[in-house]
Coordinates of C-alpha atoms in Angstrom, one line a residue:
M1 CA 0.2 0.3 0.2
I2 CA 3.0 2.4 0.8
E3 CA 4.3 1.9 -2.3
L4 CA 0.7 2.3 -4.3
G5 CA 0.8 6.0 -2.7
K6 CA -2.0 4.7 -0.2
P7 CA 0.0 5.1 3.4
S8 CA -3.0 6.2 5.3
Q9 CA -4.6 2.5 4.3
A10 CA -1.4 0.4 4.8
I11 CA -1.3 1.4 9.0
P12 CA -4.3 -0.5 9.9
I13 CA -2.9 -3.3 8.0
L14 CA 0.7 -3.1 9.4
K15 CA -0.5 -2.5 13.0
N16 CA -2.0 -6.0 12.9
Y17 CA 0.9 -7.5 11.6
L18 CA 2.9 -5.8 14.6
T19 CA 0.0 -7.4 17.0
A20 CA 0.8 -10.9 15.4
T21 CA 4.3 -10.5 15.4
Q22 CA 4.9 -9.0 19.4
N23 CA 8.2 -7.7 19.9
S24 CA 9.9 -10.3 17.2
P25 CA 12.7 -8.9 15.1
D26 CA 10.5 -9.1 11.8
S27 CA 8.2 -6.9 13.8
I28 CA 11.1 -4.0 13.5
L29 CA 10.8 -4.2 9.8
G30 CA 6.5 -3.8 9.7
K31 CA 7.5 -0.7 13.0
I32 CA 10.0 1.0 9.6
W33 CA 7.0 0.4 7.2
I34 CA 4.8 1.9 9.5
G35 CA 7.3 4.6 10.0
Q36 CA 7.8 5.7 6.4
A37 CA 3.7 5.6 6.4
Y38 CA 3.5 8.5 9.0
L39 CA 6.4 10.8 7.3
D40 CA 4.0 10.1 3.9
L41 CA 1.1 11.2 5.3
R42 CA 3.4 14.4 7.3
K43 CA 2.5 13.1 10.8
F44 CA 6.2 14.2 11.8
N45 CA 5.7 13.2 15.9
E46 CA 4.0 10.0 15.2
A47 CA 7.0 9.2 12.7
F48 CA 9.6 10.2 15.6
L49 CA 8.2 8.5 18.2
I50 CA 7.9 5.0 16.5
S51 CA 11.8 5.4 15.8
I52 CA 12.7 5.2 19.4
E53 CA 10.0 2.2 19.7
I54 CA 12.5 0.6 17.0
D55 CA 15.3 1.8 18.8
H56 CA 14.2 -0.1 21.4
L57 CA 13.2 -2.9 19.4
I58 CA 16.9 -3.5 17.9
L59 CA 18.7 -2.9 21.0
E60 CA 17.0 -5.7 22.8
S61 CA 17.5 -8.2 20.0
D62 CA 20.6 -9.1 17.5
P63 CA 20.7 -6.2 15.8
I64 CA 21.4 -6.3 12.0
S65 CA 22.5 -2.9 10.2
D66 CA 20.0 -1.9 7.5
P67 CA 17.1 -1.4 9.9
L68 CA 19.6 0.8 12.6
I69 CA 20.2 2.9 9.4
Q70 CA 16.6 3.0 8.4
S71 CA 15.4 3.8 12.0
L72 CA 17.7 6.7 12.1
L73 CA 16.7 7.9 8.7
I74 CA 12.9 7.8 9.8
K75 CA 14.1 9.9 13.0
A76 CA 16.1 12.6 11.1
Q77 CA 13.5 13.1 8.6
A78 CA 10.4 13.5 11.4
L79 CA 12.7 16.1 12.8
I80 CA 13.4 18.0 9.7
G81 CA 9.3 18.1 9.2
L82 CA 9.1 19.1 13.1
D83 CA 11.7 22.0 12.5
H84 CA 14.5 20.8 14.0
P85 CA 17.0 20.7 11.5
G86 CA 19.8 20.6 13.8
Q87 CA 19.3 17.8 15.1
A88 CA 18.2 16.0 12.0
I89 CA 21.8 16.9 10.9
E90 CA 23.0 15.0 14.2
V91 CA 21.2 12.0 13.6
L92 CA 22.1 11.7 10.0
E93 CA 25.9 12.6 11.2
F94 CA 25.4 9.1 13.5
A95 CA 23.3 7.2 10.8
K96 CA 26.6 8.1 8.1
N97 CA 29.0 7.2 10.6
H98 CA 27.5 3.8 11.1
L99 CA 27.4 2.8 7.5
S100 CA 29.3 0.1 6.9
N101 CA 30.4 -2.7 4.2
K102 CA 27.5 -4.8 5.7
N103 CA 24.5 -2.0 4.8
S104 CA 23.0 -2.5 1.2
P105 CA 23.3 -0.3 -1.6
E106 CA 19.9 0.8 -1.4
I107 CA 20.6 2.1 2.6
K108 CA 23.4 4.0 1.7
G109 CA 22.0 5.4 -1.3
Q110 CA 19.2 6.7 1.5
T111 CA 21.3 7.6 3.6
F112 CA 23.4 10.2 0.9
L113 CA 20.2 11.0 -0.8
L114 CA 18.7 13.1 2.6
Q115 CA 22.1 14.3 3.4
L116 CA 21.9 15.8 -0.3
K117 CA 18.3 17.2 0.4
L118 CA 19.0 18.9 3.3
K119 CA 22.0 20.6 1.4
G120 CA 19.9 21.5 -0.6
K121 CA 17.5 23.1 1.9
D122 CA 21.0 25.2 3.2
C123 CA 21.7 26.2 0.0
A124 CA 18.3 27.7 -1.2
R125 CA 18.6 30.1 2.0
L126 CA 20.6 32.1 -0.2
P127 CA 20.1 34.7 -0.5
S128 CA 18.6 36.3 2.2
K129 CA 14.7 38.2 1.8
D130 CA 16.2 41.2 2.7
R131 CA 16.6 43.9 0.4
L132 CA 20.9 43.9 -0.2
D133 CA 23.4 46.1 -2.0
E134 CA 24.8 45.0 -5.4
G135 CA 28.0 43.8 -2.8
Q136 CA 26.0 41.8 -0.5
T137 CA 23.9 40.5 -3.5
R138 CA 26.6 38.9 -5.3
D139 CA 28.6 37.4 -2.0
Q140 CA 25.6 35.7 -1.5
M141 CA 25.2 34.3 -4.4
D142 CA 28.4 33.8 -4.9
R143 CA 28.4 31.6 -1.6
R144 CA 25.0 29.6 -3.0
G145 CA 26.9 28.8 -6.0
L146 CA 29.6 27.2 -4.2
C147 CA 27.1 25.7 -1.7
L148 CA 25.6 23.7 -4.9
L149 CA 29.4 22.4 -6.3
E150 CA 29.4 21.0 -2.4
E151 CA 25.8 19.4 -3.3
L152 CA 27.7 17.6 -6.4
L153 CA 30.1 16.0 -3.7
I154 CA 27.5 14.3 -1.8
Y155 CA 25.8 13.4 -5.5
Q156 CA 29.2 11.6 -6.2
K157 CA 28.9 9.2 -2.8
I158 CA 25.6 8.5 -3.9
L159 CA 26.8 7.3 -7.3
G160 CA 29.4 5.5 -5.4
T161 CA 26.5 3.6 -3.7
Q162 CA 25.7 2.0 -7.0
D163 CA 21.9 2.6 -5.8
P164 CA 19.9 3.2 -9.1
R165 CA 16.7 4.8 -7.0
S166 CA 18.8 6.7 -5.2
S167 CA 21.1 8.1 -7.8
E168 CA 17.4 8.7 -10.0
R169 CA 16.2 11.3 -7.1
A170 CA 20.0 12.7 -6.5
S171 CA 19.9 13.7 -10.7
A172 CA 16.3 15.1 -10.0
Q173 CA 16.7 16.9 -7.0
I174 CA 20.3 18.8 -8.2
T175 CA 18.4 19.6 -11.4
G176 CA 15.8 21.1 -9.8
D177 CA 18.5 22.9 -7.3
F178 CA 20.2 24.5 -10.2
D179 CA 16.8 25.5 -11.8
D180 CA 16.3 27.5 -8.4
Y181 CA 19.4 28.9 -8.4
A182 CA 19.2 29.9 -12.2
K183 CA 15.9 31.8 -11.3
A184 CA 17.6 33.3 -8.3
C185 CA 20.5 34.5 -10.7
S186 CA 17.7 36.2 -12.9
G187 CA 16.3 38.4 -10.2
P188 CA 15.1 40.9 -10.1
F189 CA 16.8 42.3 -7.2
H190 CA 16.0 45.5 -5.2
P191 CA 18.2 47.4 -3.3
P192 CA 18.0 48.5 0.1
Q193 CA 15.6 51.5 0.7
K194 CA 16.3 54.8 1.7
D195 CA 14.9 57.1 4.1
N196 CA 14.8 61.4 3.9
R197 CA 18.2 61.8 5.6
A198 CA 20.2 64.0 4.5
N199 CA 22.7 61.6 3.9
S200 CA 20.6 59.3 2.5
I201 CA 21.6 58.6 -1.5
H202 CA 18.1 58.3 -3.6
R203 CA 17.5 56.6 -6.7
T204 CA 15.2 58.2 -9.4
A205 CA 13.6 55.6 -11.9
N206 CA 16.4 55.6 -14.3
E207 CA 19.1 55.2 -11.9
L208 CA 17.5 51.6 -10.7
R209 CA 16.8 50.5 -14.2
R210 CA 20.6 50.8 -14.5
Y211 CA 21.2 49.4 -11.0
Q212 CA 19.1 46.1 -12.2
A213 CA 20.5 46.0 -15.5
E214 CA 24.2 46.3 -14.3
L215 CA 23.8 44.0 -11.2
A216 CA 21.8 41.2 -13.3
G217 CA 24.9 41.0 -16.1
Q218 CA 27.2 40.6 -13.0
L219 CA 24.9 37.9 -11.9
K220 CA 24.2 36.0 -14.9
Q221 CA 28.6 36.3 -15.4
D222 CA 28.7 34.8 -11.6
C223 CA 25.9 32.1 -12.2
S224 CA 27.4 30.9 -15.4
K225 CA 31.1 30.7 -14.0
K226 CA 29.6 28.0 -11.3
G227 CA 27.5 26.3 -14.1
D228 CA 30.8 25.9 -15.9
S229 CA 32.2 24.8 -12.7
A230 CA 29.8 22.1 -12.3
V231 CA 30.1 20.3 -15.4
E232 CA 33.7 20.5 -15.4
L233 CA 33.0 18.5 -12.4
L234 CA 30.8 16.0 -13.7
N235 CA 32.6 15.6 -16.3
S236 CA 35.9 14.5 -14.1
W237 CA 34.3 12.0 -12.7
K238 CA 33.2 10.0 -16.0
T239 CA 35.6 7.3 -15.7
R240 CA 35.9 7.0 -12.2
V241 CA 32.1 6.3 -11.5
P242 CA 30.7 2.3 -11.3
P243 CA 29.6 1.4 -14.7
A244 CA 26.4 1.3 -13.8
M245 CA 26.0 5.0 -12.8
V246 CA 27.0 6.3 -16.0
G247 CA 23.9 7.1 -17.1
S248 CA 22.7 9.2 -13.9
L249 CA 25.7 10.9 -14.3
T250 CA 25.4 11.8 -18.1
Q251 CA 21.9 12.8 -17.2
T252 CA 23.0 15.2 -14.8
T253 CA 25.8 16.5 -16.7
Q254 CA 23.1 17.1 -19.8
S255 CA 21.3 19.0 -17.5
L256 CA 23.4 21.5 -16.0
E257 CA 25.3 22.0 -19.6
K258 CA 21.6 23.6 -19.9
F259 CA 22.2 25.9 -17.1
T260 CA 23.5 28.9 -18.4
S261 CA 20.4 28.8 -20.8
R262 CA 18.4 29.1 -17.9
I263 CA 19.7 33.0 -16.8
Q264 CA 17.0 35.2 -18.1

């Protein structure tokens, strides 16, 4: 039911399953499914609480690696939904530190994919919503571009897991994040408002249009350079990623090659 996009229908069935399995190792899997259903329903508090139940069950049984990481990922996503990003990052770091060769490619891919999503949210905070002068605007847009290049390094880790589903989702995430960056690079940007004090600088309508045009030109060049750097970085990986992941890498590269044309 969860895979069919019907998490609300899945929960009663899974609860019956838990009743039958009691606190056996099989109940861990059932609780993981319920936790995922709660996340899909945006019931983040319930998802957080069941992740704690899973932790207790794993400690009381003979733990295997994948359920431990799955529980941590549910907890991290629940904390994100509850607007506790700092705690979510701590949980995710704990999960990453516990990855080993015992974990499946799917679990490794899901872990790094969540890290990628958190990084994307962090990048999207720039530039701030405040009115900024030219220097501040260029600085914050530059920082956003560098943030996106760091995001690509997480993508490289996802490719290394050889999990096709996570790689496909990561490619879509990166394409969307760079699309948003292109829109941000296009502005419009508004200078700080000035008051009527003697030392204030007032811009006429013509001056404001010139400000917009000059800043837009500078930002287009700055952002285009970041796009070129992203493509260059991806191209450098062609001979280093697992053969099965070349298709995902090529798809992402081709998308970012069109980045400059999306800056209006």
